[in-house]
């Protein structure tokens, strides 16, 4: 082989390597863009799920308070002369219950914990129990306890739904087989 043929062969090899590197860089950039879009979609889905959960929680809280008010201070069968005082008592009890709920709002279950972090969940449940025992009077003790339990169950289900949905979306976008999602895909 001549020197010019060797130089030509080296140029072809370098050109092929350069083309391969460029192609891989382009594939990496495309994969990174897909990943960024997937992450943005997950964040948007998470925000929407949080808003929906907050709305549903507020509706459930209002329905619960109304149920407690109807059980404690029913309006049916109340004579007209006692109706105004009954309405005042209902408003006072409603304000008291809302106040207790607002006091306990600093106790939140974070949706970004890892699935194996059971100790923090148990600690938050204990904290809810301590606050409920200290601050709730005997008339609304049962109501506050049921509200706390219902809230924790609701948040637990919400967290499970959000993580399952995020994992399912991520698996689908990346084209990865997820055994848990293929078994339960029809349940979403």
CSV table of C-alpha atoms in Angstrom, one decimal:
chain,number,residue,atom,x,y,z
A,1,UNK,CA,0.0,0.0,0.0
A,2,UNK,CA,1.2,3.4,-0.8
A,3,UNK,CA,1.4,6.4,1.5
A,4,UNK,CA,-1.5,8.2,-0.2
A,5,UNK,CA,-3.7,5.1,0.1
A,6,UNK,CA,-2.9,4.8,3.8
A,7,UNK,CA,-3.7,8.5,4.3
A,8,UNK,CA,-7.0,8.0,2.4
A,9,UNK,CA,-7.9,5.0,4.5
A,10,UNK,CA,-7.2,6.9,7.7
A,11,UNK,CA,-9.3,9.7,6.5
A,12,UNK,CA,-12.2,7.3,5.8
A,13,UNK,CA,-11.8,5.7,9.3
A,14,UNK,CA,-11.7,9.2,10.9
A,15,UNK,CA,-14.8,10.3,8.9
A,16,UNK,CA,-16.6,7.1,9.9
A,17,UNK,CA,-15.7,7.6,13.6
A,18,UNK,CA,-16.7,11.2,13.4
A,19,UNK,CA,-20.1,10.3,11.9
A,20,UNK,CA,-20.7,7.6,14.6
A,21,UNK,CA,-19.8,10.1,17.4
A,22,UNK,CA,-22.1,12.7,15.8
A,23,UNK,CA,-24.9,10.2,15.5
A,24,UNK,CA,-24.5,9.0,19.1
A,25,UNK,CA,-24.5,12.7,20.3
A,26,UNK,CA,-27.7,13.3,18.4
A,27,UNK,CA,-29.3,10.2,19.9
A,28,UNK,CA,-28.2,11.2,23.4
A,29,UNK,CA,-29.7,14.7,22.9
A,30,UNK,CA,-33.0,13.3,21.6
A,31,UNK,CA,-33.2,10.9,24.6
A,32,UNK,CA,-32.4,13.8,27.0
A,33,UNK,CA,-35.2,15.9,25.4
A,34,UNK,CA,-37.7,13.0,25.7
A,35,UNK,CA,-36.6,12.5,29.4
A,36,UNK,CA,-37.1,16.3,30.1
A,37,UNK,CA,-40.6,16.2,28.4
A,38,UNK,CA,-41.5,13.1,30.5
A,39,UNK,CA,-40.3,14.8,33.7
A,40,UNK,CA,-42.3,17.9,32.9
A,41,UNK,CA,-45.4,15.8,32.2
A,42,UNK,CA,-44.9,14.0,35.5
A,43,UNK,CA,-44.7,17.3,37.3
A,44,UNK,CA,-47.8,18.6,35.6
A,45,UNK,CA,-49.7,15.4,36.4
A,46,UNK,CA,-48.5,15.6,40.0
A,47,UNK,CA,-49.6,19.2,40.4
A,48,UNK,CA,-53.0,18.3,38.9
A,49,UNK,CA,-53.4,15.3,41.2
A,50,UNK,CA,-52.5,17.5,44.2
A,51,UNK,CA,-55.1,20.1,43.2
A,52,UNK,CA,-57.7,17.4,42.7
A,53,UNK,CA,-56.8,15.8,46.0
A,54,UNK,CA,-57.0,19.2,47.8
A,55,UNK,CA,-60.4,19.9,46.2
A,56,UNK,CA,-61.7,16.4,47.2
A,57,UNK,CA,-60.3,16.8,50.7
A,58,UNK,CA,-62.1,20.1,51.2
A,59,UNK,CA,-65.4,18.7,49.9
A,60,UNK,CA,-65.0,15.7,52.2
A,61,UNK,CA,-64.1,17.9,55.1
A,62,UNK,CA,-67.2,20.2,54.5
A,63,UNK,CA,-69.4,17.1,54.1
A,64,UNK,CA,-68.0,15.6,57.3
A,65,UNK,CA,-68.5,18.8,59.3
A,66,UNK,CA,-72.1,19.1,58.0
A,67,UNK,CA,-72.7,15.5,59.0
A,68,UNK,CA,-71.4,16.1,62.5
A,69,UNK,CA,-73.5,19.3,62.8
A,70,UNK,CA,-76.6,17.4,61.7
A,71,UNK,CA,-75.9,14.7,64.2
A,72,UNK,CA,-75.0,17.0,67.1
A,73,UNK,CA,-77.4,19.9,66.5
A,74,UNK,CA,-80.1,18.8,64.0
A,75,UNK,CA,-82.3,21.5,62.5
A,76,UNK,CA,-85.3,19.2,61.9
A,77,UNK,CA,-88.0,19.4,64.5
A,78,UNK,CA,-86.7,22.7,65.9
A,79,UNK,CA,-89.4,25.2,66.7
A,80,UNK,CA,-89.1,28.7,65.1
A,81,UNK,CA,-88.4,30.4,68.4
A,82,UNK,CA,-85.4,28.1,69.0
A,83,UNK,CA,-84.1,28.0,65.4
A,84,UNK,CA,-81.9,31.2,65.7
A,85,UNK,CA,-80.1,29.9,68.8
A,86,UNK,CA,-79.7,26.5,67.2
A,87,UNK,CA,-78.2,28.1,64.1
A,88,UNK,CA,-75.8,30.1,66.3
A,89,UNK,CA,-74.8,26.9,68.1
A,90,UNK,CA,-74.2,25.2,64.8
A,91,UNK,CA,-72.0,28.1,63.5
A,92,UNK,CA,-70.0,28.1,66.8
A,93,UNK,CA,-69.4,24.3,66.5
A,94,UNK,CA,-68.5,24.7,62.8
A,95,UNK,CA,-66.0,27.4,63.7
A,96,UNK,CA,-64.5,25.3,66.5
A,97,UNK,CA,-64.1,22.3,64.2
A,98,UNK,CA,-62.5,24.4,61.4
A,99,UNK,CA,-60.2,26.0,64.0
A,100,UNK,CA,-59.1,22.5,65.1
A,101,UNK,CA,-58.5,21.5,61.6
A,102,UNK,CA,-56.4,24.6,60.9
A,103,UNK,CA,-54.3,24.0,64.0
A,104,UNK,CA,-53.5,20.6,62.7
A,105,UNK,CA,-52.6,21.7,59.2
A,106,UNK,CA,-49.0,21.9,60.0
A,107,UNK,CA,-49.0,18.1,60.2
A,108,UNK,CA,-48.7,17.1,56.6
A,109,UNK,CA,-47.8,13.8,54.9
A,110,UNK,CA,-45.3,14.6,52.2
A,111,UNK,CA,-46.0,13.0,48.8
A,112,UNK,CA,-42.3,12.8,48.0
A,113,UNK,CA,-41.2,10.3,50.6
A,114,UNK,CA,-39.7,7.0,49.5
A,115,UNK,CA,-41.9,3.9,49.7
A,116,UNK,CA,-39.7,2.3,52.4
A,117,UNK,CA,-40.0,5.3,54.7
A,118,UNK,CA,-42.5,3.8,57.1
A,119,UNK,CA,-40.9,5.3,60.2
A,120,UNK,CA,-41.8,8.9,59.2
A,121,UNK,CA,-45.4,7.8,58.4
A,122,UNK,CA,-45.7,6.1,61.8
A,123,UNK,CA,-44.3,9.2,63.5
A,124,UNK,CA,-46.8,11.5,61.8
A,125,UNK,CA,-49.7,9.2,62.8
A,126,UNK,CA,-48.4,9.4,66.4
A,127,UNK,CA,-48.2,13.2,66.1
A,128,UNK,CA,-51.8,13.4,64.9
A,129,UNK,CA,-52.8,11.2,67.8
A,130,UNK,CA,-51.0,13.4,70.4
A,131,UNK,CA,-52.4,16.7,69.0
A,132,UNK,CA,-55.9,15.2,68.8
A,133,UNK,CA,-55.8,14.0,72.4
A,134,UNK,CA,-54.6,17.4,73.7
A,135,UNK,CA,-56.8,19.8,71.8
A,136,UNK,CA,-60.1,18.2,71.0
A,137,UNK,CA,-62.8,18.5,73.7
A,138,UNK,CA,-65.0,15.5,74.7
A,139,UNK,CA,-67.8,16.5,72.3
A,140,UNK,CA,-65.7,16.4,69.2
A,141,UNK,CA,-63.1,13.8,70.1
A,142,UNK,CA,-64.7,11.1,68.0
A,143,UNK,CA,-65.2,13.4,65.1
A,144,UNK,CA,-61.6,14.7,65.1
A,145,UNK,CA,-60.3,11.1,65.4
A,146,UNK,CA,-62.4,9.9,62.5
A,147,UNK,CA,-61.4,13.0,60.5
A,148,UNK,CA,-57.7,12.3,61.1
A,149,UNK,CA,-58.0,8.7,60.2
A,150,UNK,CA,-60.0,9.5,57.1
A,151,UNK,CA,-57.4,12.1,56.1
A,152,UNK,CA,-54.5,9.7,56.6
A,153,UNK,CA,-56.2,7.0,54.6
A,154,UNK,CA,-57.1,9.5,51.8
A,155,UNK,CA,-53.5,10.8,51.7
A,156,UNK,CA,-52.1,7.3,51.6
A,157,UNK,CA,-54.3,6.3,48.7
A,158,UNK,CA,-53.5,9.6,46.9
A,159,UNK,CA,-49.7,8.9,47.4
A,160,UNK,CA,-50.1,5.4,46.1
A,161,UNK,CA,-52.1,6.6,43.1
A,162,UNK,CA,-49.6,9.4,42.2
A,163,UNK,CA,-46.5,7.1,42.4
A,164,UNK,CA,-48.2,4.3,40.5
A,165,UNK,CA,-49.3,6.8,37.8
A,166,UNK,CA,-45.9,8.4,37.6
A,167,UNK,CA,-44.2,5.0,37.3
A,168,UNK,CA,-46.7,3.9,34.6
A,169,UNK,CA,-46.1,7.1,32.6
A,170,UNK,CA,-42.4,6.8,32.9
A,171,UNK,CA,-42.4,3.2,31.8
A,172,UNK,CA,-44.7,3.9,28.9
A,173,UNK,CA,-42.6,6.9,27.7
A,174,UNK,CA,-39.3,5.1,28.0
A,175,UNK,CA,-40.7,2.0,26.4
A,176,UNK,CA,-39.7,-0.1,29.4
A,177,UNK,CA,-41.7,-3.2,30.4
A,178,UNK,CA,-43.1,-2.7,33.9
A,179,UNK,CA,-44.6,-5.9,35.4
A,180,UNK,CA,-46.7,-4.0,38.0
A,181,UNK,CA,-48.1,-1.6,35.4
A,182,UNK,CA,-49.0,-4.4,32.9
A,183,UNK,CA,-50.9,-6.3,35.5
A,184,UNK,CA,-52.9,-3.2,36.7
A,185,UNK,CA,-53.0,-1.1,33.6
A,186,UNK,CA,-56.8,-1.6,33.3
A,187,UNK,CA,-57.4,-0.3,36.8
A,188,UNK,CA,-56.3,3.3,36.2
